[in-house]
Short mmCIF file of C-alpha atoms and ligand atoms in Angstrom, two decimals:
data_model
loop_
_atom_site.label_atom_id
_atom_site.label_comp_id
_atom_site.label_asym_id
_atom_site.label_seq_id
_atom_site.Cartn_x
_atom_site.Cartn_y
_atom_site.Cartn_z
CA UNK A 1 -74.63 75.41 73.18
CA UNK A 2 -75.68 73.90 75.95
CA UNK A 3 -77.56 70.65 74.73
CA UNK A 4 -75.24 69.21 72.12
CA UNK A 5 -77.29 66.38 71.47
CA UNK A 6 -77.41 67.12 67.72
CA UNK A 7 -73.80 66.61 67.38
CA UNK A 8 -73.25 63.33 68.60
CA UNK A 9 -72.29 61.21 71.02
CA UNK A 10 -68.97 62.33 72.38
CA UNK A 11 -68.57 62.14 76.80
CA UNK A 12 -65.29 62.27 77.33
CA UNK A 13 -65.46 64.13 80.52
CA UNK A 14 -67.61 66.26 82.46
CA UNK A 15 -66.37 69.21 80.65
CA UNK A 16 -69.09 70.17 78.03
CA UNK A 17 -67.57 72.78 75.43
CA UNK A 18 -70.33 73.94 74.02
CA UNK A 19 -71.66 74.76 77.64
CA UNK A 20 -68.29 76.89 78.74
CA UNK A 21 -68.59 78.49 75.28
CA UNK A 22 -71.54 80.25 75.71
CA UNK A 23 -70.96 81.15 79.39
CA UNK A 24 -67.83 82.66 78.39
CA UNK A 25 -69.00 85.28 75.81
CA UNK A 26 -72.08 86.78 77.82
CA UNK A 27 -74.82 84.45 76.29
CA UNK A 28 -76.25 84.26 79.46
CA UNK A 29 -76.21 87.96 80.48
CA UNK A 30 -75.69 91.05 77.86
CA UNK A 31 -79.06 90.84 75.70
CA UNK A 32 -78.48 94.47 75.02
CA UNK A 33 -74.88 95.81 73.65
CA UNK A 34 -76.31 98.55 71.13
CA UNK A 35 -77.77 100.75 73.14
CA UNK A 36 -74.15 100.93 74.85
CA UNK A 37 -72.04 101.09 71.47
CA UNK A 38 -74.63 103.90 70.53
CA UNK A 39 -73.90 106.15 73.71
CA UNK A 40 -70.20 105.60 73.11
CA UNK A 41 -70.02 106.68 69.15
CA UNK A 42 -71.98 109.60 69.77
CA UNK A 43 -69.90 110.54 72.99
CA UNK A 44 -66.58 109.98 70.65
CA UNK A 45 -65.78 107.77 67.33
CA UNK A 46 -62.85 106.24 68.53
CA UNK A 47 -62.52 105.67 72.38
CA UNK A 48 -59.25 104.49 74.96
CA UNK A 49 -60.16 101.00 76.44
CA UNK A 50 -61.71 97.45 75.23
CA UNK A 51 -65.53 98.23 74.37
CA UNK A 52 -66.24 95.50 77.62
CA UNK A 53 -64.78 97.64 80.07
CA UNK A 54 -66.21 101.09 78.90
CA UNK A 55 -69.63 99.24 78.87
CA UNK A 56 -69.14 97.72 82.62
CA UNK A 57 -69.18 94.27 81.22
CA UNK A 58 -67.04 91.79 83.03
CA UNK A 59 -65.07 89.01 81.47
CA UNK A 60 -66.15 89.37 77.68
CA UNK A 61 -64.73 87.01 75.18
CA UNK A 62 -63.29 89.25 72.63
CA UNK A 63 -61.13 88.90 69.33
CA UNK A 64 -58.18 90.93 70.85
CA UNK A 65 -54.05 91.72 69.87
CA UNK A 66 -52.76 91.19 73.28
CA UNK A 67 -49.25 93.71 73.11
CA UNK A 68 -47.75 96.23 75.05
CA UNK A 69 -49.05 98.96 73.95
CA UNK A 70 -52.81 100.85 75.26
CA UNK A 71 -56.34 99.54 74.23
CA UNK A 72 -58.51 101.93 71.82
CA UNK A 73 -61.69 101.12 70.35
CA UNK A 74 -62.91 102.30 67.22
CA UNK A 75 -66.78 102.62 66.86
CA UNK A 76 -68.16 104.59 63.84
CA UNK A 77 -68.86 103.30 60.42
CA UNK A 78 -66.35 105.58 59.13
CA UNK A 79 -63.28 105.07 61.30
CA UNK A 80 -63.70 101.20 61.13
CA UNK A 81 -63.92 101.47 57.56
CA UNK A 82 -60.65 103.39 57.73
CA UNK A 83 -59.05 101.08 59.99
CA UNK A 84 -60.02 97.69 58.33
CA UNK A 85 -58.74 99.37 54.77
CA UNK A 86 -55.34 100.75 55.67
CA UNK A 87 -53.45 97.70 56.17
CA UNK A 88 -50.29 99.37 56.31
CA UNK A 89 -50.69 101.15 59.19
CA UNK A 90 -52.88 98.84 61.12
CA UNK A 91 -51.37 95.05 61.33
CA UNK A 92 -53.68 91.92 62.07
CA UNK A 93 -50.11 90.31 63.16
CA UNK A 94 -51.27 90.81 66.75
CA UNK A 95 -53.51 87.58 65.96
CA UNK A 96 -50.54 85.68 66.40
CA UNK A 97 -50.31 86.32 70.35
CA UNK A 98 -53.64 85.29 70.76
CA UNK A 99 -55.73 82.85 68.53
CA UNK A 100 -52.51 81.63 66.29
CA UNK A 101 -51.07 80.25 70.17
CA UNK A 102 -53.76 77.78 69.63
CA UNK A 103 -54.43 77.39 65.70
CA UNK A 104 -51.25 78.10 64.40
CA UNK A 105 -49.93 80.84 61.88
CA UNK A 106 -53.68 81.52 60.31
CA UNK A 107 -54.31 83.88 57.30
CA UNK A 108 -56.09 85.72 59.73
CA UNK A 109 -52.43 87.17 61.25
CA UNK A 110 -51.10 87.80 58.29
CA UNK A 111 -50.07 91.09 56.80
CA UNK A 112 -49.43 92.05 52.98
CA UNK A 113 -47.62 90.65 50.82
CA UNK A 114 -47.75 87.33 52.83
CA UNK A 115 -51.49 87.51 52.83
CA UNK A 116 -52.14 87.96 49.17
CA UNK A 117 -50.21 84.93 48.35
CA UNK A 118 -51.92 82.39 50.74
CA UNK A 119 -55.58 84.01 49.82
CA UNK A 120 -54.59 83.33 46.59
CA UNK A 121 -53.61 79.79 47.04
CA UNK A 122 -56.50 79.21 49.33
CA UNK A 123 -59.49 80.59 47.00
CA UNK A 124 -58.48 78.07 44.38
CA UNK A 125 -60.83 75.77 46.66
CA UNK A 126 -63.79 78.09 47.33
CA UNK A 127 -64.58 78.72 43.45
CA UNK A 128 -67.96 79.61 42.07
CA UNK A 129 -67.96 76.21 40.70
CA UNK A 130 -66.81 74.71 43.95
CA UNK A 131 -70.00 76.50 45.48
CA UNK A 132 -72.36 75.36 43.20
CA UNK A 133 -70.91 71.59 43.72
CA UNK A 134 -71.51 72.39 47.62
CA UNK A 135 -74.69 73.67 47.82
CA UNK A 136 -76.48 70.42 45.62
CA UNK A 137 -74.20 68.21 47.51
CA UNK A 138 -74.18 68.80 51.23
CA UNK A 139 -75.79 72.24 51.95
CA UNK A 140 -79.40 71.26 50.44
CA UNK A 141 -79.24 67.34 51.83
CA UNK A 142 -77.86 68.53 54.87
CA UNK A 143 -80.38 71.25 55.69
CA UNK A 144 -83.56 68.69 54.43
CA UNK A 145 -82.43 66.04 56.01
CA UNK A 146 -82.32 68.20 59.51
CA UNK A 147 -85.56 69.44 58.25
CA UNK A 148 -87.31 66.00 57.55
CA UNK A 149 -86.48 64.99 61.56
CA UNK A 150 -89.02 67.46 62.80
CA UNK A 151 -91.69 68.38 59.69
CA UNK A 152 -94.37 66.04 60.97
CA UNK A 153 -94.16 67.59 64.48
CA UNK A 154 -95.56 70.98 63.87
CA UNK A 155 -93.08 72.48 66.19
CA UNK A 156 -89.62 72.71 66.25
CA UNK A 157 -86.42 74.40 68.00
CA UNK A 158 -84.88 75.71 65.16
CA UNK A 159 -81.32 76.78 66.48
CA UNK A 160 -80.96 73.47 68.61
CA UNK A 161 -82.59 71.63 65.61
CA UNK A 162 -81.27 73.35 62.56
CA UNK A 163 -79.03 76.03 62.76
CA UNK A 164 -76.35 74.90 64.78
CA UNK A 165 -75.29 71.66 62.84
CA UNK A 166 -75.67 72.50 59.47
CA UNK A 167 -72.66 74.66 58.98
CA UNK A 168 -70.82 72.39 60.52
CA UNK A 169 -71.82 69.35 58.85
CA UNK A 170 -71.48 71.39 55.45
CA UNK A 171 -67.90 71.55 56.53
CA UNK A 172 -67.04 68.39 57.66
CA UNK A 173 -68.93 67.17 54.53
CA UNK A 174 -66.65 69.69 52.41
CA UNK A 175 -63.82 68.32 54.28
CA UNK A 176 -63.92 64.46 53.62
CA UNK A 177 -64.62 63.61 57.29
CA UNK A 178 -65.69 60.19 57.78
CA UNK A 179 -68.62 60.02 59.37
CA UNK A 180 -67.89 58.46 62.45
CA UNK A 181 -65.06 61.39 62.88
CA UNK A 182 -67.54 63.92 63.17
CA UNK A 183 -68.88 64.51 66.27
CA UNK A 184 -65.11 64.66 67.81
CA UNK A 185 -64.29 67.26 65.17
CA UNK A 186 -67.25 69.48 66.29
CA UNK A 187 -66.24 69.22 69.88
CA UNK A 188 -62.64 70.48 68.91
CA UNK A 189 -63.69 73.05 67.33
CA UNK A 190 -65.94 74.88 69.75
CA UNK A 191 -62.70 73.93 72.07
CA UNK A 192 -60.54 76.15 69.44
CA UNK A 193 -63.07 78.95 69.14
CA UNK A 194 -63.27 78.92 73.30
CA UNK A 195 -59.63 79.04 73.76
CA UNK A 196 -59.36 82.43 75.75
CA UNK A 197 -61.56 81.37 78.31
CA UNK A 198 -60.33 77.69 78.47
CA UNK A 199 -56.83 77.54 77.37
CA UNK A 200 -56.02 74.18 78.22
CA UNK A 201 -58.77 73.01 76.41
CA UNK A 202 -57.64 75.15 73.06
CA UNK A 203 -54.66 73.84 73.33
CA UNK A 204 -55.34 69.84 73.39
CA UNK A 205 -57.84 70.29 70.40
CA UNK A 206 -55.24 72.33 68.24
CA UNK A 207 -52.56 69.66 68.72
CA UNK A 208 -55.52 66.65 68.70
CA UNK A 209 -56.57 68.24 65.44
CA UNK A 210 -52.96 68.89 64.00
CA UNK A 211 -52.03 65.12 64.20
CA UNK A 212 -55.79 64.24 62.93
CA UNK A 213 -55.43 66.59 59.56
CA UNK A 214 -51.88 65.07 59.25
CA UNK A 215 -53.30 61.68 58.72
CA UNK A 216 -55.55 62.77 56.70
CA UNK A 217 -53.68 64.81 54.26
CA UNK A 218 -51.28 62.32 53.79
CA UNK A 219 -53.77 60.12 52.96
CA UNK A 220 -55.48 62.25 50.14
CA UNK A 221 -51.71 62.92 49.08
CA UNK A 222 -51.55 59.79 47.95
CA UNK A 223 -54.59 59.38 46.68
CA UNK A 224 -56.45 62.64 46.16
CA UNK A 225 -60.29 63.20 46.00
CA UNK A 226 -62.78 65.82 44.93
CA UNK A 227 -62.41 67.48 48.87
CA UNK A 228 -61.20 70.70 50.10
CA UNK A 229 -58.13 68.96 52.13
CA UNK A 230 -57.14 67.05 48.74
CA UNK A 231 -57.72 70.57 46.80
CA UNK A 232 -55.79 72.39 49.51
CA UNK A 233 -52.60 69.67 48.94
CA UNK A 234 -52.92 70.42 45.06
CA UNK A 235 -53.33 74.10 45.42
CA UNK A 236 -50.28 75.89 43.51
CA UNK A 237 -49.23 79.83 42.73
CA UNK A 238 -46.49 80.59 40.20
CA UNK A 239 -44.98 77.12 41.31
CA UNK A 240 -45.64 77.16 45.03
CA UNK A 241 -47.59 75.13 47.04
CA UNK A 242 -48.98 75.19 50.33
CA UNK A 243 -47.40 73.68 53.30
CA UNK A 244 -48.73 70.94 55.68
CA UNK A 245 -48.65 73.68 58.45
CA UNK A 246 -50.61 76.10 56.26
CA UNK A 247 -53.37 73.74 55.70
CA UNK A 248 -53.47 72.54 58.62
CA UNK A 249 -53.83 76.23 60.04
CA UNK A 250 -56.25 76.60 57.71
CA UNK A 251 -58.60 73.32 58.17
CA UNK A 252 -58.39 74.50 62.10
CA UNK A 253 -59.55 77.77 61.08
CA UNK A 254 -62.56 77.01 58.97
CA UNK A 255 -64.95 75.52 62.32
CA UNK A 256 -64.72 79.00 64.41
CA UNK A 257 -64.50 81.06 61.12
CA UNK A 258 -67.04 79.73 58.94
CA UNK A 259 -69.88 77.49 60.97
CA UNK A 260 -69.88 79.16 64.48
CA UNK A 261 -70.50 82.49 62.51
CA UNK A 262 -72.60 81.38 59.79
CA UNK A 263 -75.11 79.27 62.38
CA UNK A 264 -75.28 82.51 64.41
CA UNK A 265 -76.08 84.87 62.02
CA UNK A 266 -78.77 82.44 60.44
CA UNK A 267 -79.88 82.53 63.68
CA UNK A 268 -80.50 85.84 63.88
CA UNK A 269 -82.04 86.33 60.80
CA UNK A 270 -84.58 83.85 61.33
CA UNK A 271 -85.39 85.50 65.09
CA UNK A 272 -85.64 89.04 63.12
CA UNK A 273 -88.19 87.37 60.64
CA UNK A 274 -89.90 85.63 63.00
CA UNK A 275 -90.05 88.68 65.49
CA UNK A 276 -91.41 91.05 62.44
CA UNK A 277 -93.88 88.49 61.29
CA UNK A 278 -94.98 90.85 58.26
CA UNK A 279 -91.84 91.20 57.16
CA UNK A 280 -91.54 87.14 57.29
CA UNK A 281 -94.52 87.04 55.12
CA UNK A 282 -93.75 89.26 52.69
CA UNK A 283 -90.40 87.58 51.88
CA UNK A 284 -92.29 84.27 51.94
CA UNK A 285 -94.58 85.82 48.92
CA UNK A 286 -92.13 87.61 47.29
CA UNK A 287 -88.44 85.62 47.15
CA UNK A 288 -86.77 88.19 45.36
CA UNK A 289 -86.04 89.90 48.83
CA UNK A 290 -83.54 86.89 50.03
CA UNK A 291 -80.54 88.91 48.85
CA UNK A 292 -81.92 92.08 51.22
CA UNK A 293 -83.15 90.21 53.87
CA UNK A 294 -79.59 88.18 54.36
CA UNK A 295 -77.60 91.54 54.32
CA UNK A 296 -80.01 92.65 56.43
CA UNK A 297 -80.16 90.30 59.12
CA UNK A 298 -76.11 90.88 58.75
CA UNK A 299 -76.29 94.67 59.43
CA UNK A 300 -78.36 94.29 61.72
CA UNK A 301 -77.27 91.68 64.43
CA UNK A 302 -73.83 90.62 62.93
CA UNK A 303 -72.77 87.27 64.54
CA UNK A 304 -69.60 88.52 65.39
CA UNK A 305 -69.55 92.86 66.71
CA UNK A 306 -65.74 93.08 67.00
CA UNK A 307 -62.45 92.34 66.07
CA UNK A 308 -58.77 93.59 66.30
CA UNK A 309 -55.78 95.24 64.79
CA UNK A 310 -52.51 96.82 65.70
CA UNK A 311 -51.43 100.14 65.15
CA UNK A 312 -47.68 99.72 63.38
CA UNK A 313 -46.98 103.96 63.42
CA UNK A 314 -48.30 106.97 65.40
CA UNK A 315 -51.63 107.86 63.38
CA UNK A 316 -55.00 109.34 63.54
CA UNK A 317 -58.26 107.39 63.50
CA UNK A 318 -61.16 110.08 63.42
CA UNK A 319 -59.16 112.66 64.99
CA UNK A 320 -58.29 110.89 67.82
CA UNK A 321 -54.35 110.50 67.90
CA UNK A 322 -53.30 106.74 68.31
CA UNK A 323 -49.79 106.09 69.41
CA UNK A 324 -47.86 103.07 67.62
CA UNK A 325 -48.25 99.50 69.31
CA UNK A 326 -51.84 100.21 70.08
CA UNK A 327 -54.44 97.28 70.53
CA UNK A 328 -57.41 98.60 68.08
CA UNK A 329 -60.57 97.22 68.92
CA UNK A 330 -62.99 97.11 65.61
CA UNK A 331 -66.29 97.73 66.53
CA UNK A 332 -68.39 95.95 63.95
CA UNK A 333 -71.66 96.07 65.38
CA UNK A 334 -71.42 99.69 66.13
CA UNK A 335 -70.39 100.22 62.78
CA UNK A 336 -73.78 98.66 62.07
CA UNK A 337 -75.52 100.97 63.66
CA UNK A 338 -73.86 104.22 62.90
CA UNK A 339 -76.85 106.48 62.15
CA UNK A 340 -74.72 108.26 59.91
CA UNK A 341 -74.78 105.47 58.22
CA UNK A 342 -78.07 104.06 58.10
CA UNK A 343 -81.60 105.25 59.16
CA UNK A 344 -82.87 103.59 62.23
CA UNK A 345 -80.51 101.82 62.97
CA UNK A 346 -81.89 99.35 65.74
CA UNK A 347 -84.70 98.53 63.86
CA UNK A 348 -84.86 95.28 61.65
CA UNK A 349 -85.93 96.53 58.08
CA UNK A 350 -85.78 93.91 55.02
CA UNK A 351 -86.85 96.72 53.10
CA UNK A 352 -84.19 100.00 53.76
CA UNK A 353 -82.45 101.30 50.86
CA UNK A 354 -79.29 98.55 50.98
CA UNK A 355 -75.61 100.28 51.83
CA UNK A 356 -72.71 97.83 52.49
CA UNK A 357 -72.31 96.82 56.53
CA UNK A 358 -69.12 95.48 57.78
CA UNK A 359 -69.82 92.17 59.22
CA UNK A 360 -67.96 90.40 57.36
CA UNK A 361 -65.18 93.09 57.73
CA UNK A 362 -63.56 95.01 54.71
CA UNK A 363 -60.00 95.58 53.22
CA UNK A 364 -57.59 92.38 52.62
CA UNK A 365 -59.08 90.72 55.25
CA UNK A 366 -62.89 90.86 53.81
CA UNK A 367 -63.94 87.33 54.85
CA UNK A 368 -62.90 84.66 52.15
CA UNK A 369 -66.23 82.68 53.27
CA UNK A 370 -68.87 85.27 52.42
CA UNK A 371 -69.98 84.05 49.60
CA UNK A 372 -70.33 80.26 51.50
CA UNK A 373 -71.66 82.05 54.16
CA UNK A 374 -74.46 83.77 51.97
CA UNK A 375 -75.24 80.72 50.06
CA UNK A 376 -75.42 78.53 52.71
CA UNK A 377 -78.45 81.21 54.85
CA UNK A 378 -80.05 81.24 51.38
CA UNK A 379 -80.72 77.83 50.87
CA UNK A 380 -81.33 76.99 54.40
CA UNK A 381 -84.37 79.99 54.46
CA UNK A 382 -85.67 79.32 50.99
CA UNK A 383 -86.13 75.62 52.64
CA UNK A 384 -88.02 76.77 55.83
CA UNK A 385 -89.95 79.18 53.77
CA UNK A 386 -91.03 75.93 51.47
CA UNK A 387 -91.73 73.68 53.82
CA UNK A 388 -92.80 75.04 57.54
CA UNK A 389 -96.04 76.78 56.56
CA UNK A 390 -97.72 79.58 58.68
CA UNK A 391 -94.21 79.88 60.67
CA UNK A 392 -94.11 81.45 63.86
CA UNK A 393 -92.84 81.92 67.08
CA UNK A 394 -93.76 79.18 69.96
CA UNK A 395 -96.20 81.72 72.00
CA UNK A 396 -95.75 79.56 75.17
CA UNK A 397 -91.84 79.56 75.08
CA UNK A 398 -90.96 82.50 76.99
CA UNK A 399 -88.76 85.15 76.49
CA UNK A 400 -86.35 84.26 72.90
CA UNK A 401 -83.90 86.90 72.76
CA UNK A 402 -80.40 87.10 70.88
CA UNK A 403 -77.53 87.14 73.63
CA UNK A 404 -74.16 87.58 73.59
CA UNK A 405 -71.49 90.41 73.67
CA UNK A 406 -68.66 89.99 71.12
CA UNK A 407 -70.57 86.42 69.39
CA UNK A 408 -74.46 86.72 69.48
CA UNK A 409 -77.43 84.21 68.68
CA UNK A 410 -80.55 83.26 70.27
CA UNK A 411 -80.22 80.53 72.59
CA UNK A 412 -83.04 78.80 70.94
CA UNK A 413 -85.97 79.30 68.79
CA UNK A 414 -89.00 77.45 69.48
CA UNK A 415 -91.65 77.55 66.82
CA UNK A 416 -94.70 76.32 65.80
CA UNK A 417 -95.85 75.60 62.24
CA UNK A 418 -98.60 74.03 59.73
C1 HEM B 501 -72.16 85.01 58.26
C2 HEM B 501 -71.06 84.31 58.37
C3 HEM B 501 -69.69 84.92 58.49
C4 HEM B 501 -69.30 86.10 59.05
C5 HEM B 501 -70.18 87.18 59.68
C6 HEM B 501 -67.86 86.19 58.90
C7 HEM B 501 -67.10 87.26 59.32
C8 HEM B 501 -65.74 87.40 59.07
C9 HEM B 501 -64.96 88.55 59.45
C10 HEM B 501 -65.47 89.77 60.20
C11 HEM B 501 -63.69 88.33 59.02
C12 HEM B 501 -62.48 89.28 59.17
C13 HEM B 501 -61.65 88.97 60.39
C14 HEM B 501 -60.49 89.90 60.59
O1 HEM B 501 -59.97 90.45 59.61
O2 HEM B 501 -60.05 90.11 61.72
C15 HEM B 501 -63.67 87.04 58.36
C16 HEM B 501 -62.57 86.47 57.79
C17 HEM B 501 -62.55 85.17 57.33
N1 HEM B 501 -63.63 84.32 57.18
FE1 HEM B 501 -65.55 84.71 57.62
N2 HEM B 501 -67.42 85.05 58.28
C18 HEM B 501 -68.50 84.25 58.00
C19 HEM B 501 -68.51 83.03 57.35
C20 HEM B 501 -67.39 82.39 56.91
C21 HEM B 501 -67.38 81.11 56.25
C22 HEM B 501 -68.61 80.25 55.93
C23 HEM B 501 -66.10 80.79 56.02
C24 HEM B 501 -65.64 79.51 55.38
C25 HEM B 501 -64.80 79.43 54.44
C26 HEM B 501 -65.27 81.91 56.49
C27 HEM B 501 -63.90 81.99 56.40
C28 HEM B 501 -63.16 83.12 56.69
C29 HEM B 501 -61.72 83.21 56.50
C30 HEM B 501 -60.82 82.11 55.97
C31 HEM B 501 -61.35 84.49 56.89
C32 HEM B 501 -59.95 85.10 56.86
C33 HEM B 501 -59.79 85.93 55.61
C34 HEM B 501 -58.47 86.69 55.57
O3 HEM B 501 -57.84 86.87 56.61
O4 HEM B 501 -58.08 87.09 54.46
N3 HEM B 501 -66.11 82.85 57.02
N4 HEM B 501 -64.94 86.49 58.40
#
């Protein structure tokens, strides 16, 4: 983001995070990937090289297994499916030589029977219960209270006003943070999701925010409260508990993982509404589609098109032979759009007959926030449906687009209302 006003007052530097992040992962240039994924499934399902460089784009941040061994990418519905499924024979391990240098050994990068364990430990905080607690606690105040600043003006930006800090407010609110801590937390963050482009930035915000959890967790050791670090330090499996390092791994985990994702694909499923203004109304009069017009806006413009695994063995991925040690590149948002798939893909329909989509992945890995994620867009539309009347898009703003290559959003969303 380039205008971080919203979260706070932090200027250490002329370096401005939020400013690299989006110049490093195309916001400013590839408004368009589909049409490009499309022309490469139906040429071939599963392709050799990083879906950047078959597509002529330059200098794409991408979720990637650095190795030795050649880049393939996988693009069809079917073959990602396939891919994301058979853990055994594709590895997310490869993690480790790229975002664990900076966040440490994630559950992201781990393989079975590791994995199972650690989910297993970890989703003792994200219970249903534990949802319901969040969403009257933080996720409704948070998402009025942004809500209340701009009501009486009868227009609004609502990524720059709304979308982009409530996720991570919900989290730091989840987390315990004292409120003064905030604003520096949200700064390392985007530094952590922005480490490929900016290393040495990645770098100083992982250890900064390894010696700031430590403090903290010691703290709610001692004296343990109703937040997810104190839940994390209680966690326990068959007599195990977590380790500092694995919650600390964790905590670092949760800002890329579940707010840049979550206030990007809000994002673009108020831009969809708001570009299909019928559609927009009809969910308005008729809130039984939420559920449809989430997965939806999911499907169709997933907040994140692609990330990686390593092939452990020589194997087949659509026919196409892969040799062991290969970098797989997942396509998501092809996998979105395979018209084998679904009907139309490119268009925006709240309505379609509703199959499963991949964005938030499948297999072991199937993202242990969804259900955050989902509640979280929920609440946040049922509350601009309630109280921003006649909604629509700012005629005199220009062209509003969604941008990006491998993380997309609009870069704002002017609107008028009332
Ligand atoms: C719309 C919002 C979201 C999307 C599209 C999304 C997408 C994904 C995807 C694609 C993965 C799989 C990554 C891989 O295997 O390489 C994943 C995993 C994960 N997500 Fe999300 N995510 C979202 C929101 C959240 C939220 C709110 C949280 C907060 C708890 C979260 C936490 C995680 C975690 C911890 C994992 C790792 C799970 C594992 O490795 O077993 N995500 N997410």
């Amino acid at each position: 983001m380039s205008d971080p006003g919203i979260v706070g007052e932090v200027d250490h530097d002329d370096y401005d995070p939020f400013e690299a992040f989006d110049r490093a992962q195309g916001a400013e240039t590839v408004a368009d990937p589909y049409t490009g994924f499309g022309e490469l499934l139906s040429a071939c399902p599963v392709q050799r090289g990083a879906a950047g460089a078959l597509m002529g784009i330059e200098n794409t941040v991408t979720l990637d297994m650095p190795g030795a061994g050649p880049m393939y990418t996988v693009f069809s519905y079917r073959g990602v499916e396939q891919v994301l499924r058979d853990h055994e024979t594709f590895s997310s391990a490869g993690y480790a030589n790229s975002m664990g240098l900076v966040m440490g050994h994630t559950i992201l990068e781990m393989d079975e029977p590791e994995h199972g364990r650690y989910r297993r430990l970890i989703q003792q905080a994200f219970t249903r219960k534990e949802m319901d607690r969040w969403e009257h606690e933080f996720v409704r105040p948070t998402v009025n209270g942004a809500i209340d600043a701009f009501v009486d003006r009868g227009r609004a930006d609502l990524v720059k006003e709304l979308t982009f800090s409530f996720p991570n407010q919900v989290i730091a609110q989840a987390m315990g943070l004292p409120e003064e801590d905030r604003p520096q937390f949200y700064r390392w963050g985007v530094e952590i999701t922005n480490m490929a482009s900016e290393p040495e930035h990645g770098f100083a915000a992982s250890v900064a925010l390894g010696e700031y959890f430590g403090r903290l967790a010691a703290e709610r050791r001692k004296d343990p409260g109703p937040d997810l670090i104190s839940l994390l330090t209680q966690a326990e499996l068959e007599g195990q508990r977590l380790t500092d390092e694995e919650i600390f791994a964790f905590l670092r985990l949760l800002l890329p993982a579940g707010s840049e994702t979550t206030y990007r694909s809000s994002s673009n499923l108020l831009f969809g509404l708001l570009t299909h203004p019928e559609q927009l109304e009809a969910l308005r009069g008729d809130r039984s589609l939420m559920a449809a017009a989430i997965e939806e806006g999911l499907r169709w413009e997933p907040p994140l098109t692609g990330i990686a695994r390593t092939a452990v063995v020589d194997t087949e991925i659509e026919g196409v032979k892969v040799p062991a040690g290969a970098s797989i590149g997942v396509c998501l948002g092809a996998a979105n759009h395979d018209p084998a798939r679904f009907d139309r893909p490119h268009e925006f329909d709240i309505f379609r007959r509703q199959t499963n989509h991949v964005a938030f992945a499948s297999g072991p890995h199937m993202c242990l926030g969804m259900h955050l994620a989902r509640m979280e867009t929920a609440v946040m539309l049922e509350l601009v449906l309630d109280r921003l009347p006649n909604l629509r898009l700012d005629g005199d703003a220009g062209d509003v687009r969604i941008m990006g290559f491998t993380f997309r959003a609009p870069h704002s969303l002017p609107v008028v209302f009332g």
